């Protein structure tokens, strides 16, 4: 029996993209405008989901614009497991909190221990497998905001 929406947020109709997503499988996305997603490039970008199958727009090179003929597939449900791309900033081990790597600024993830975090940064989830730099690992999509950093 369904008791309501299965996602932790209000469902959105995503029909606009902020850039070409054809090679962004495993990268994080944030809601950039009404009905639009873009690649998350900073640790403060509010998590929306992770690209499973990317696509380009109907008007390549002009963004934001309507999603192209191919399907855009995202994982955006809390608790789902998704394959993510690890940045060139160092590998991750299972159990590590994963954040967007602002240094690479390409939507890839890194271990939260590899960068200095601050209040209002977002942890996107937790690594379920080990991975080296520029490889992929499994992540449980479980966003959490960092509210306080002890001095």
XYZ file of N, CA, C and O in Angstrom:
604
model
N 0.842 -1.166 0.000
C 0.000 0.000 0.000
C 0.892 1.235 0.000
O 1.788 1.375 0.809
N 0.640 2.148 -0.916
C 1.401 3.385 -0.976
C 0.803 4.397 -0.008
O -0.397 4.604 0.026
N 1.640 4.996 0.782
C 1.191 5.983 1.759
C 1.506 7.404 1.334
O 1.219 8.337 2.056
N 2.109 7.569 0.193
C 2.470 8.899 -0.273
C 3.706 8.840 -1.132
O 4.177 7.759 -1.490
N 4.278 9.985 -1.465
C 5.478 10.005 -2.295
C 6.612 9.209 -1.656
O 6.765 9.204 -0.436
N 7.388 8.526 -2.484
C 8.486 7.715 -1.965
C 9.793 8.483 -1.871
O 10.769 7.953 -1.397
N 9.817 9.716 -2.347
C 11.039 10.503 -2.238
C 10.946 11.429 -1.033
O 9.866 11.672 -0.505
N 12.078 11.957 -0.612
C 12.126 12.817 0.563
C 11.829 14.266 0.215
O 11.852 15.131 1.058
N 11.549 14.545 -1.035
C 11.303 15.923 -1.448
C 10.080 15.952 -2.356
O 9.613 14.926 -2.809
N 9.575 17.120 -2.632
C 8.456 17.261 -3.552
C 8.918 16.869 -4.946
O 9.927 17.376 -5.428
N 8.227 15.955 -5.609
C 8.645 15.556 -6.958
C 8.649 16.746 -7.911
O 7.780 17.609 -7.861
N 9.658 16.809 -8.745
C 9.798 17.867 -9.735
C 9.737 17.272 -11.129
O 10.184 16.145 -11.344
N 9.219 18.020 -12.060
C 9.283 17.631 -13.459
C 10.545 18.276 -14.005
O 10.627 19.491 -14.142
N 11.542 17.469 -14.272
C 12.799 17.991 -14.792
C 12.725 17.984 -16.313
O 12.666 16.928 -16.934
N 12.698 19.172 -16.917
C 12.655 19.245 -18.373
C 13.710 20.193 -18.947
O 13.747 20.426 -20.139
N 14.570 20.731 -18.079
C 15.658 21.608 -18.516
C 16.973 21.138 -17.913
O 17.002 20.664 -16.768
N 18.054 21.275 -18.665
C 19.382 20.963 -18.135
C 20.274 22.185 -18.310
O 20.092 22.974 -19.240
N 21.226 22.327 -17.391
C 22.099 23.490 -17.386
C 23.371 23.330 -18.178
O 24.158 24.273 -18.293
N 23.598 22.132 -18.721
C 24.788 21.873 -19.534
C 24.649 20.503 -20.172
O 23.726 19.749 -19.851
N 25.583 20.163 -21.041
C 25.597 18.854 -21.684
C 25.898 17.786 -20.628
O 26.929 17.844 -19.963
N 25.009 16.832 -20.454
C 25.182 15.783 -19.446
C 25.534 14.421 -20.058
O 25.467 13.408 -19.370
N 25.932 14.382 -21.322
C 26.170 13.091 -21.981
C 27.328 12.311 -21.368
O 27.331 11.090 -21.418
N 28.295 12.964 -20.787
C 29.431 12.239 -20.206
C 29.498 12.428 -18.687
O 30.573 12.325 -18.104
N 28.360 12.692 -18.060
C 28.346 13.002 -16.632
C 27.772 11.877 -15.773
O 27.349 12.112 -14.639
N 27.777 10.649 -16.267
C 27.292 9.536 -15.465
C 28.096 9.436 -14.166
O 29.312 9.478 -14.185
N 27.393 9.336 -13.045
C 28.051 9.235 -11.749
C 28.340 10.570 -11.095
O 28.936 10.626 -10.020
N 27.912 11.667 -11.710
C 28.150 13.006 -11.161
C 26.903 13.539 -10.464
O 25.782 13.188 -10.805
N 27.110 14.417 -9.491
C 26.024 14.993 -8.722
C 25.341 16.147 -9.437
O 25.985 16.908 -10.152
N 24.023 16.264 -9.224
C 23.224 17.347 -9.792
C 22.521 18.115 -8.687
O 22.164 17.532 -7.664
N 22.292 19.398 -8.922
C 21.484 20.200 -8.011
C 20.368 20.853 -8.814
O 20.450 20.971 -10.047
N 19.307 21.245 -8.134
C 18.187 21.927 -8.775
C 18.599 23.379 -8.978
O 18.669 24.151 -8.027
N 18.878 23.769 -10.224
C 19.428 25.095 -10.503
C 18.355 26.154 -10.723
O 18.626 27.343 -10.593
N 17.175 25.737 -11.085
C 16.034 26.637 -11.301
C 14.790 25.759 -11.329
O 14.892 24.535 -11.235
N 13.634 26.367 -11.475
C 12.405 25.581 -11.553
C 12.506 24.594 -12.717
O 12.784 24.987 -13.847
N 12.345 23.324 -12.401
C 12.359 22.248 -13.402
C 13.689 22.068 -14.114
O 13.740 21.489 -15.194
N 14.789 22.565 -13.553
C 16.097 22.495 -14.197
C 17.152 21.946 -13.250
O 17.157 22.269 -12.067
N 18.050 21.118 -13.791
C 19.175 20.605 -13.021
C 20.475 20.983 -13.704
O 20.511 21.203 -14.918
N 21.537 21.072 -12.912
C 22.874 21.351 -13.422
C 23.871 20.569 -12.585
O 23.555 20.123 -11.471
N 25.064 20.403 -13.094
C 26.111 19.673 -12.384
C 26.527 20.466 -11.148
O 26.780 21.668 -11.223
N 26.588 19.787 -10.016
C 27.033 20.402 -8.765
C 28.552 20.539 -8.811
O 29.247 19.557 -9.051
N 29.051 21.739 -8.569
C 30.498 21.966 -8.641
C 31.090 22.436 -7.323
O 32.298 22.625 -7.230
N 30.252 22.645 -6.312
C 30.748 23.096 -5.010
C 30.151 22.239 -3.903
O 29.114 21.596 -4.090
N 30.779 22.271 -2.742
C 30.289 21.501 -1.604
C 29.010 22.079 -1.023
O 28.318 21.417 -0.261
N 28.675 23.335 -1.379
C 27.452 23.958 -0.862
C 26.238 23.735 -1.768
O 25.132 24.117 -1.409
N 26.429 23.107 -2.917
C 25.310 22.826 -3.819
C 24.379 21.818 -3.147
O 24.819 20.764 -2.682
N 23.098 22.149 -3.083
C 22.114 21.279 -2.420
C 21.858 20.058 -3.295
O 21.459 20.193 -4.453
N 22.093 18.853 -2.781
C 21.937 17.635 -3.585
C 20.523 17.444 -4.132
O 19.544 17.592 -3.408
N 20.448 17.132 -5.421
C 19.173 16.739 -6.023
C 19.213 15.278 -6.436
O 18.273 14.539 -6.209
N 20.310 14.858 -7.062
C 20.414 13.476 -7.509
C 21.740 13.225 -8.191
O 22.614 14.090 -8.229
N 21.876 12.018 -8.748
C 23.092 11.600 -9.425
C 22.709 11.111 -10.819
O 21.729 10.380 -10.983
N 23.495 11.499 -11.818
C 23.231 11.100 -13.204
C 23.524 9.613 -13.376
O 24.601 9.137 -13.035
N 22.549 8.888 -13.916
C 22.732 7.484 -14.280
C 22.944 7.382 -15.787
O 23.838 6.696 -16.254
N 22.107 8.071 -16.555
C 22.253 8.156 -18.007
C 22.123 9.619 -18.399
O 21.087 10.233 -18.160
N 23.176 10.171 -18.980
C 23.173 11.576 -19.357
C 22.623 11.799 -20.750
O 22.435 10.865 -21.532
N 22.386 13.056 -21.077
C 21.895 13.451 -22.397
C 22.264 14.901 -22.644
O 22.705 15.595 -21.728
N 22.081 15.351 -23.861
C 22.287 16.765 -24.180
C 20.923 17.411 -24.401
O 19.886 16.764 -24.326
N 20.933 18.683 -24.692
C 19.685 19.419 -24.887
C 19.253 19.379 -26.352
O 19.995 18.928 -27.226
N 18.049 19.891 -26.607
C 17.558 20.006 -27.981
C 18.340 21.045 -28.764
O 18.393 21.011 -29.989
N 18.973 21.982 -28.022
C 19.786 23.031 -28.652
C 21.181 22.993 -28.043
O 21.500 23.803 -27.170
N 22.018 22.031 -28.450
C 23.361 21.903 -27.865
C 24.127 23.218 -27.892
O 24.099 23.953 -28.870
N 24.748 23.535 -26.765
C 25.530 24.756 -26.636
C 24.751 25.921 -26.041
O 25.339 26.917 -25.663
N 23.426 25.790 -25.951
C 22.593 26.830 -25.356
C 21.953 26.274 -24.094
O 21.187 25.310 -24.177
N 22.290 26.861 -22.948
C 21.793 26.332 -21.671
C 21.344 27.459 -20.765
O 21.913 28.542 -20.837
N 20.362 27.257 -19.902
C 19.568 26.033 -19.787
C 18.636 25.878 -20.982
O 18.201 26.868 -21.571
N 18.387 24.637 -21.339
C 17.486 24.352 -22.453
C 16.847 22.985 -22.258
O 17.234 22.217 -21.377
N 15.873 22.705 -23.095
C 15.084 21.476 -22.960
C 15.937 20.233 -23.171
O 16.873 20.225 -23.978
N 15.591 19.182 -22.446
C 16.292 17.911 -22.565
C 16.102 17.370 -23.969
O 15.009 17.446 -24.537
N 17.184 16.792 -24.524
C 17.159 16.280 -25.886
C 16.328 15.029 -26.056
O 15.572 14.625 -25.170
N 16.501 14.405 -27.208
C 15.705 13.237 -27.570
C 15.969 12.034 -26.667
O 15.099 11.204 -26.467
N 17.172 11.903 -26.174
C 17.504 10.768 -25.308
C 16.967 11.010 -23.901
O 16.682 12.132 -23.510
N 16.837 9.962 -23.151
C 16.312 10.069 -21.785
C 17.417 10.466 -20.814
O 18.557 10.042 -20.940
N 17.054 11.295 -19.848
C 17.930 11.636 -18.737
C 17.465 10.813 -17.546
O 16.306 10.908 -17.146
N 18.348 9.977 -17.013
C 17.984 9.147 -15.870
C 18.795 9.581 -14.656
O 20.002 9.740 -14.731
N 18.082 9.771 -13.539
C 18.695 10.217 -12.294
C 18.315 9.279 -11.164
O 17.249 8.691 -11.175
N 19.187 9.195 -10.175
C 18.829 8.584 -8.898
C 18.667 9.743 -7.933
O 19.598 10.513 -7.717
N 17.447 9.900 -7.400
C 17.196 11.012 -6.493
C 16.414 10.590 -5.259
O 16.011 11.422 -4.465
N 16.224 9.307 -5.080
C 15.452 8.839 -3.933
C 16.369 8.552 -2.752
O 17.379 7.866 -2.884
N 16.007 9.089 -1.611
C 16.787 8.921 -0.396
C 16.990 7.446 -0.087
O 16.047 6.658 -0.123
N 18.223 7.057 0.161
C 18.545 5.677 0.511
C 18.891 4.782 -0.655
O 19.357 3.667 -0.458
N 18.695 5.253 -1.879
C 19.031 4.438 -3.050
C 20.545 4.312 -3.187
O 21.301 5.183 -2.776
N 20.958 3.231 -3.809
C 22.373 3.003 -4.062
C 22.647 3.351 -5.518
O 21.895 2.960 -6.421
N 23.708 4.106 -5.746
C 24.044 4.564 -7.091
C 25.561 4.515 -7.272
O 26.317 4.653 -6.318
N 25.984 4.298 -8.513
C 27.400 4.296 -8.837
C 27.830 5.734 -9.101
O 27.215 6.426 -9.915
N 28.867 6.204 -8.392
C 29.331 7.585 -8.528
C 30.791 7.632 -8.961
O 31.553 6.695 -8.736
N 31.157 8.751 -9.576
C 32.518 8.968 -10.044
C 33.344 9.635 -8.952
O 32.955 10.668 -8.412
N 34.490 9.050 -8.652
C 35.410 9.607 -7.654
C 36.399 10.524 -8.368
O 36.913 10.191 -9.431
N 36.662 11.676 -7.795
C 37.523 12.685 -8.416
C 38.989 12.248 -8.412
O 39.344 11.221 -7.845
N 39.815 13.072 -8.994
C 41.250 12.827 -9.008
C 41.936 13.262 -7.729
O 43.160 13.235 -7.623
N 41.173 13.642 -6.705
C 41.703 14.171 -5.443
C 42.067 13.082 -4.442
O 42.383 13.382 -3.309
N 42.000 11.825 -4.816
C 42.323 10.743 -3.889
C 41.194 9.739 -3.819
O 40.036 10.072 -4.066
N 41.530 8.521 -3.506
C 40.550 7.453 -3.438
C 39.660 7.535 -2.216
O 39.835 8.393 -1.357
N 38.706 6.621 -2.159
C 37.798 6.538 -1.018
C 37.758 5.104 -0.517
O 38.044 4.166 -1.250
N 37.398 4.961 0.748
C 37.205 3.635 1.326
C 35.750 3.498 1.749
O 35.082 4.498 2.030
N 35.290 2.281 1.791
C 33.904 2.024 2.172
C 33.622 2.661 3.532
O 34.449 2.605 4.442
N 32.482 3.299 3.654
C 32.081 3.958 4.890
C 32.381 5.444 4.925
O 31.880 6.160 5.787
N 33.180 5.921 3.975
C 33.542 7.344 3.948
C 32.351 8.200 3.528
O 31.561 7.809 2.673
N 32.240 9.379 4.138
C 31.240 10.361 3.721
C 31.731 10.996 2.428
O 32.891 11.407 2.327
N 30.859 11.086 1.418
C 31.250 11.626 0.121
C 30.659 13.013 -0.100
O 29.500 13.258 0.220
N 31.486 13.903 -0.637
C 31.091 15.273 -0.945
C 31.515 15.588 -2.376
O 32.355 14.901 -2.950
N 30.926 16.645 -2.944
C 31.357 17.116 -4.260
C 32.756 17.694 -4.124
O 33.043 18.445 -3.194
N 33.637 17.362 -5.067
C 34.995 17.889 -5.049
C 35.009 19.249 -5.741
O 34.958 19.327 -6.969
N 35.059 20.321 -4.955
C 35.074 21.682 -5.507
C 36.339 21.956 -6.304
O 36.343 22.822 -7.180
N 37.405 21.240 -6.011
C 38.665 21.434 -6.732
C 38.551 21.005 -8.185
O 39.032 21.693 -9.088
N 37.915 19.861 -8.430
C 37.715 19.392 -9.804
C 36.577 20.142 -10.476
O 36.591 20.348 -11.683
N 35.564 20.530 -9.690
C 34.404 21.292 -10.189
C 33.757 20.648 -11.410
O 33.356 21.331 -12.344
N 33.673 19.317 -11.394
C 33.061 18.610 -12.521
C 31.921 17.685 -12.092
O 31.453 16.865 -12.872
N 31.487 17.811 -10.832
C 30.403 16.977 -10.332
C 30.847 15.666 -9.733
O 30.024 14.892 -9.241
N 32.161 15.396 -9.733
C 32.663 14.150 -9.159
C 32.764 14.268 -7.636
O 32.709 15.358 -7.075
N 32.923 13.137 -6.982
C 32.904 13.062 -5.528
C 34.283 12.761 -4.954
O 35.139 12.194 -5.619
N 34.462 13.131 -3.684
C 35.680 12.810 -2.964
C 35.332 12.482 -1.512
O 34.244 12.806 -1.031
N 36.253 11.851 -0.829
C 36.109 11.561 0.598
C 36.089 12.894 1.349
O 36.905 13.779 1.067
N 35.179 13.037 2.295
C 35.095 14.300 3.036
C 36.379 14.606 3.790
O 36.635 15.754 4.146
N 37.218 13.608 4.025
C 38.492 13.818 4.692
C 39.553 14.417 3.787
O 40.600 14.855 4.246
N 39.298 14.466 2.473
C 40.281 15.000 1.522
C 40.214 16.511 1.365
O 41.084 17.097 0.729
N 39.157 17.145 1.890
C 39.007 18.594 1.756
C 38.565 19.187 3.086
O 38.119 18.464 3.976
N 38.704 20.482 3.215
C 38.276 21.171 4.435
C 36.809 21.548 4.266
O 36.453 22.271 3.340
N 35.962 21.044 5.160
C 34.536 21.320 5.099
C 34.175 22.462 6.032
O 34.890 22.747 6.988
N 33.051 23.089 5.759
C 32.559 24.202 6.571
C 31.064 24.027 6.796
O 30.426 23.178 6.168
N 30.523 24.842 7.677
C 29.075 24.827 7.885
C 28.381 25.121 6.559
O 28.875 25.901 5.751
N 27.264 24.479 6.334
C 26.445 24.589 5.124
C 26.992 23.833 3.928
O 26.461 23.966 2.817
N 28.053 23.045 4.098
C 28.475 22.109 3.063
C 27.583 20.878 3.159
O 27.003 20.601 4.207
N 27.491 20.136 2.065
C 26.613 18.963 2.027
C 27.401 17.670 1.875
O 28.275 17.562 1.020
N 27.071 16.700 2.697
C 27.501 15.322 2.485
C 26.407 14.697 1.623
O 25.224 14.792 1.941
N 26.792 14.076 0.522
C 25.809 13.513 -0.406
C 25.433 12.080 -0.060
O 24.378 11.604 -0.449
N 26.311 11.379 0.625
C 26.035 9.983 0.961
C 27.285 9.308 1.467
O 28.287 9.971 1.772
N 27.229 7.981 1.515
C 28.320 7.200 2.086
C 28.775 6.122 1.123
O 27.945 5.419 0.524
N 30.098 6.008 0.977
C 30.677 5.010 0.077
C 30.393 3.609 0.608
O 30.572 3.347 1.797
N 29.973 2.736 -0.280
C 29.729 1.334 0.091
C 30.837 0.422 -0.399
O 30.904 -0.740 0.002
N 31.699 0.943 -1.277
C 32.838 0.185 -1.790
C 34.059 1.090 -1.839
O 33.937 2.314 -1.826
N 35.237 0.484 -1.904
C 36.480 1.236 -2.071
C 36.636 1.630 -3.537
O 36.143 0.932 -4.436
N 37.343 2.719 -3.787
C 37.653 3.131 -5.165
C 38.872 4.039 -5.159
O 39.062 4.833 -4.241
N 39.688 3.915 -6.194
C 40.827 4.810 -6.383
C 40.365 6.079 -7.095
O 39.230 6.164 -7.561
N 41.266 7.033 -7.221
C 40.971 8.267 -7.962
C 40.504 7.943 -9.372
O 41.009 7.003 -10.000
N 39.545 8.713 -9.860
C 39.021 8.594 -11.217
C 38.362 7.247 -11.509
O 38.238 6.865 -12.668
N 37.953 6.548 -10.471
C 37.192 5.315 -10.631
C 35.793 5.538 -10.078
O 35.470 6.628 -9.600
N 34.966 4.497 -10.127
C 33.614 4.611 -9.594
C 33.451 3.726 -8.370
O 34.132 2.718 -8.223
N 32.541 4.138 -7.482
C 32.198 3.328 -6.320
C 30.695 3.396 -6.110
O 30.016 4.242 -6.704
N 30.186 2.531 -5.280
C 28.777 2.578 -4.926
C 28.592 3.527 -3.754
O 29.382 3.533 -2.813
N 27.546 4.345 -3.819
C 27.235 5.284 -2.756
C 25.758 5.159 -2.406
O 24.916 5.038 -3.286
N 25.466 5.187 -1.105
C 24.071 5.299 -0.665
C 23.736 6.787 -0.670
O 24.379 7.575 0.007
N 22.727 7.183 -1.467
C 22.338 8.587 -1.580
C 21.595 8.972 -0.308
O 20.469 8.547 -0.072
N 22.267 9.737 0.547
C 21.742 10.097 1.862
C 22.240 11.486 2.242
O 23.083 11.653 3.112
N 21.722 12.527 1.576
C 22.215 13.889 1.811
C 22.030 14.354 3.256
O 21.021 14.064 3.893
N 23.029 15.088 3.738
C 22.973 15.688 5.076
C 23.802 16.963 5.050
O 24.899 16.988 4.499
N 23.263 18.015 5.650
C 23.985 19.282 5.690
C 24.855 19.337 6.945
O 24.473 18.824 7.999
N 26.032 19.922 6.798
C 26.903 20.130 7.951
C 26.479 21.435 8.597
O 26.555 22.495 7.986
N 25.979 21.351 9.821
C 25.431 22.539 10.470
C 26.436 23.280 11.336
O 26.274 24.471 11.558
N 27.455 22.590 11.818
C 28.391 23.227 12.731
C 29.734 22.532 12.653
O 29.799 21.311 12.583
N 30.798 23.292 12.657
C 32.162 22.773 12.712
C 32.771 23.299 14.001
O 32.852 24.511 14.202
N 33.173 22.395 14.870
C 33.772 22.818 16.147
C 35.086 23.543 15.891
O 35.855 23.157 15.024
N 35.345 24.605 16.664
C 36.604 25.353 16.474
C 37.812 24.553 16.895
O 37.772 23.630 17.582
